[in-house]
């Protein structure tokens, strides 16, 4: 009996590991799995594991260009009213 990544248990382990990671580490993990097991195909990653296609594509581009995207979460959202420039 051959146990490959296509078995339900192996797929569940890969999905659970991705859920436990966050941020850049999660992106690197997803990209690595996609490149190794799915030939770098983002659509397959979306279909098989349910990972976002755009996330996988971004990770593949980061790996190819060796440039990391920086996430500045603190710059998002509404600003405090006291700090907003008023005309």
PDB file of C-alpha atoms in Angstrom:
ATOM      1  CA  UNK A   1       0.000   0.000   0.000  1.00  0.00           C
ATOM      2  CA  UNK A   2       1.495   3.286  -1.094  1.00  0.00           C
ATOM      3  CA  UNK A   3       0.705   6.384   0.924  1.00  0.00           C
ATOM      4  CA  UNK A   4       1.184   9.578  -1.036  1.00  0.00           C
ATOM      5  CA  UNK A   5       0.207  13.172  -0.499  1.00  0.00           C
ATOM      6  CA  UNK A   6      -3.086  12.470  -2.250  1.00  0.00           C
ATOM      7  CA  UNK A   7      -4.422  10.415   0.661  1.00  0.00           C
ATOM      8  CA  UNK A   8      -7.043  12.095   2.829  1.00  0.00           C
ATOM      9  CA  UNK A   9      -4.853  11.912   5.942  1.00  0.00           C
ATOM     10  CA  UNK A  10      -1.882  13.548   4.240  1.00  0.00           C
ATOM     11  CA  UNK A  11      -4.054  16.275   2.753  1.00  0.00           C
ATOM     12  CA  UNK A  12      -5.627  16.966   6.149  1.00  0.00           C
ATOM     13  CA  UNK A  13      -2.183  17.293   7.750  1.00  0.00           C
ATOM     14  CA  UNK A  14      -1.039  19.754   5.083  1.00  0.00           C
ATOM     15  CA  UNK A  15      -4.209  21.836   5.466  1.00  0.00           C
ATOM     16  CA  UNK A  16      -3.994  21.886   9.282  1.00  0.00           C
ATOM     17  CA  UNK A  17      -0.358  22.937   9.191  1.00  0.00           C
ATOM     18  CA  UNK A  18      -1.199  25.820   6.853  1.00  0.00           C
ATOM     19  CA  UNK A  19      -4.004  26.934   9.188  1.00  0.00           C
ATOM     20  CA  UNK A  20      -1.618  27.046  12.163  1.00  0.00           C
ATOM     21  CA  UNK A  21       0.810  29.352  10.378  1.00  0.00           C
ATOM     22  CA  UNK A  22       0.196  33.011   9.604  1.00  0.00           C
ATOM     23  CA  UNK A  23       1.627  35.828   7.553  1.00  0.00           C
ATOM     24  CA  UNK A  24       4.792  35.339   5.551  1.00  0.00           C
ATOM     25  CA  UNK A  25       5.500  31.894   7.039  1.00  0.00           C
ATOM     26  CA  UNK A  26       2.111  30.639   5.868  1.00  0.00           C
ATOM     27  CA  UNK A  27       2.718  32.054   2.395  1.00  0.00           C
ATOM     28  CA  UNK A  28       6.124  30.380   2.160  1.00  0.00           C
ATOM     29  CA  UNK A  29       4.655  27.063   3.316  1.00  0.00           C
ATOM     30  CA  UNK A  30       1.777  27.209   0.828  1.00  0.00           C
ATOM     31  CA  UNK A  31       4.153  28.155  -1.988  1.00  0.00           C
ATOM     32  CA  UNK A  32       6.515  25.308  -1.136  1.00  0.00           C
ATOM     33  CA  UNK A  33       3.724  22.731  -1.061  1.00  0.00           C
ATOM     34  CA  UNK A  34       2.294  24.056  -4.328  1.00  0.00           C
ATOM     35  CA  UNK A  35       5.662  23.950  -6.082  1.00  0.00           C
ATOM     36  CA  UNK A  36       6.599  20.482  -4.807  1.00  0.00           C
ATOM     37  CA  UNK A  37       3.304  18.631  -5.068  1.00  0.00           C
ATOM     38  CA  UNK A  38       1.219  20.556  -7.594  1.00  0.00           C
ATOM     39  CA  UNK A  39       3.852  21.692 -10.116  1.00  0.00           C
ATOM     40  CA  UNK A  40       3.421  25.337  -9.099  1.00  0.00           C
ATOM     41  CA  UNK A  41      -0.200  25.410 -10.290  1.00  0.00           C
ATOM     42  CA  UNK A  42      -2.239  27.894  -8.219  1.00  0.00           C
ATOM     43  CA  UNK A  43      -5.560  26.614  -9.561  1.00  0.00           C
ATOM     44  CA  UNK A  44      -4.755  23.082  -8.392  1.00  0.00           C
ATOM     45  CA  UNK A  45      -3.828  24.441  -4.959  1.00  0.00           C
ATOM     46  CA  UNK A  46      -7.179  26.202  -4.780  1.00  0.00           C
ATOM     47  CA  UNK A  47      -9.093  23.106  -5.881  1.00  0.00           C
ATOM     48  CA  UNK A  48      -7.211  20.547  -3.767  1.00  0.00           C
ATOM     49  CA  UNK A  49      -6.491  22.466  -0.553  1.00  0.00           C
ATOM     50  CA  UNK A  50      -8.861  25.433  -0.713  1.00  0.00           C
ATOM     51  CA  UNK A  51      -6.016  27.968  -0.561  1.00  0.00           C
ATOM     52  CA  UNK A  52      -6.561  31.312  -2.256  1.00  0.00           C
ATOM     53  CA  UNK A  53      -5.246  31.413  -5.799  1.00  0.00           C
ATOM     54  CA  UNK A  54      -3.984  34.971  -5.441  1.00  0.00           C
ATOM     55  CA  UNK A  55      -2.079  34.069  -2.270  1.00  0.00           C
ATOM     56  CA  UNK A  56      -0.366  31.192  -4.034  1.00  0.00           C
ATOM     57  CA  UNK A  57       0.465  33.322  -7.086  1.00  0.00           C
ATOM     58  CA  UNK A  58       1.911  36.051  -4.873  1.00  0.00           C
ATOM     59  CA  UNK A  59       4.066  33.506  -3.051  1.00  0.00           C
ATOM     60  CA  UNK A  60       5.340  32.052  -6.315  1.00  0.00           C
ATOM     61  CA  UNK A  61       6.228  35.556  -7.551  1.00  0.00           C
ATOM     62  CA  UNK A  62       8.006  36.342  -4.268  1.00  0.00           C
ATOM     63  CA  UNK A  63      10.011  33.146  -4.599  1.00  0.00           C
ATOM     64  CA  UNK A  64      10.935  33.846  -8.220  1.00  0.00           C
ATOM     65  CA  UNK A  65      11.932  37.485  -7.703  1.00  0.00           C
ATOM     66  CA  UNK A  66      13.318  37.052  -4.165  1.00  0.00           C
ATOM     67  CA  UNK A  67      11.433  40.210  -3.159  1.00  0.00           C
ATOM     68  CA  UNK A  68       9.130  39.884  -0.135  1.00  0.00           C
ATOM     69  CA  UNK A  69       5.861  41.786   0.083  1.00  0.00           C
ATOM     70  CA  UNK A  70       5.526  43.756   3.316  1.00  0.00           C
ATOM     71  CA  UNK A  71       2.177  43.846   5.050  1.00  0.00           C
ATOM     72  CA  UNK A  72       1.500  47.038   7.009  1.00  0.00           C
ATOM     73  CA  UNK A  73      -1.699  46.169   8.846  1.00  0.00           C
ATOM     74  CA  UNK A  74      -1.466  49.180  11.165  1.00  0.00           C
ATOM     75  CA  UNK A  75      -1.862  51.552   8.211  1.00  0.00           C
ATOM     76  CA  UNK A  76      -5.263  50.078   7.334  1.00  0.00           C
ATOM     77  CA  UNK A  77      -8.641  51.099   8.640  1.00  0.00           C
ATOM     78  CA  UNK A  78     -10.131  54.337   9.860  1.00  0.00           C
ATOM     79  CA  UNK A  79      -7.847  56.917  11.423  1.00  0.00           C
ATOM     80  CA  UNK A  80      -8.552  58.581  14.761  1.00  0.00           C
ATOM     81  CA  UNK A  81     -10.619  61.723  14.284  1.00  0.00           C
ATOM     82  CA  UNK A  82      -8.153  63.741  16.356  1.00  0.00           C
ATOM     83  CA  UNK A  83      -5.306  62.872  13.982  1.00  0.00           C
ATOM     84  CA  UNK A  84      -7.109  63.641  10.721  1.00  0.00           C
ATOM     85  CA  UNK A  85      -6.117  66.866   8.945  1.00  0.00           C
ATOM     86  CA  UNK A  86      -9.167  69.113   8.747  1.00  0.00           C
ATOM     87  CA  UNK A  87      -9.628  71.834   6.200  1.00  0.00           C
TER      88      UNK A  87
END
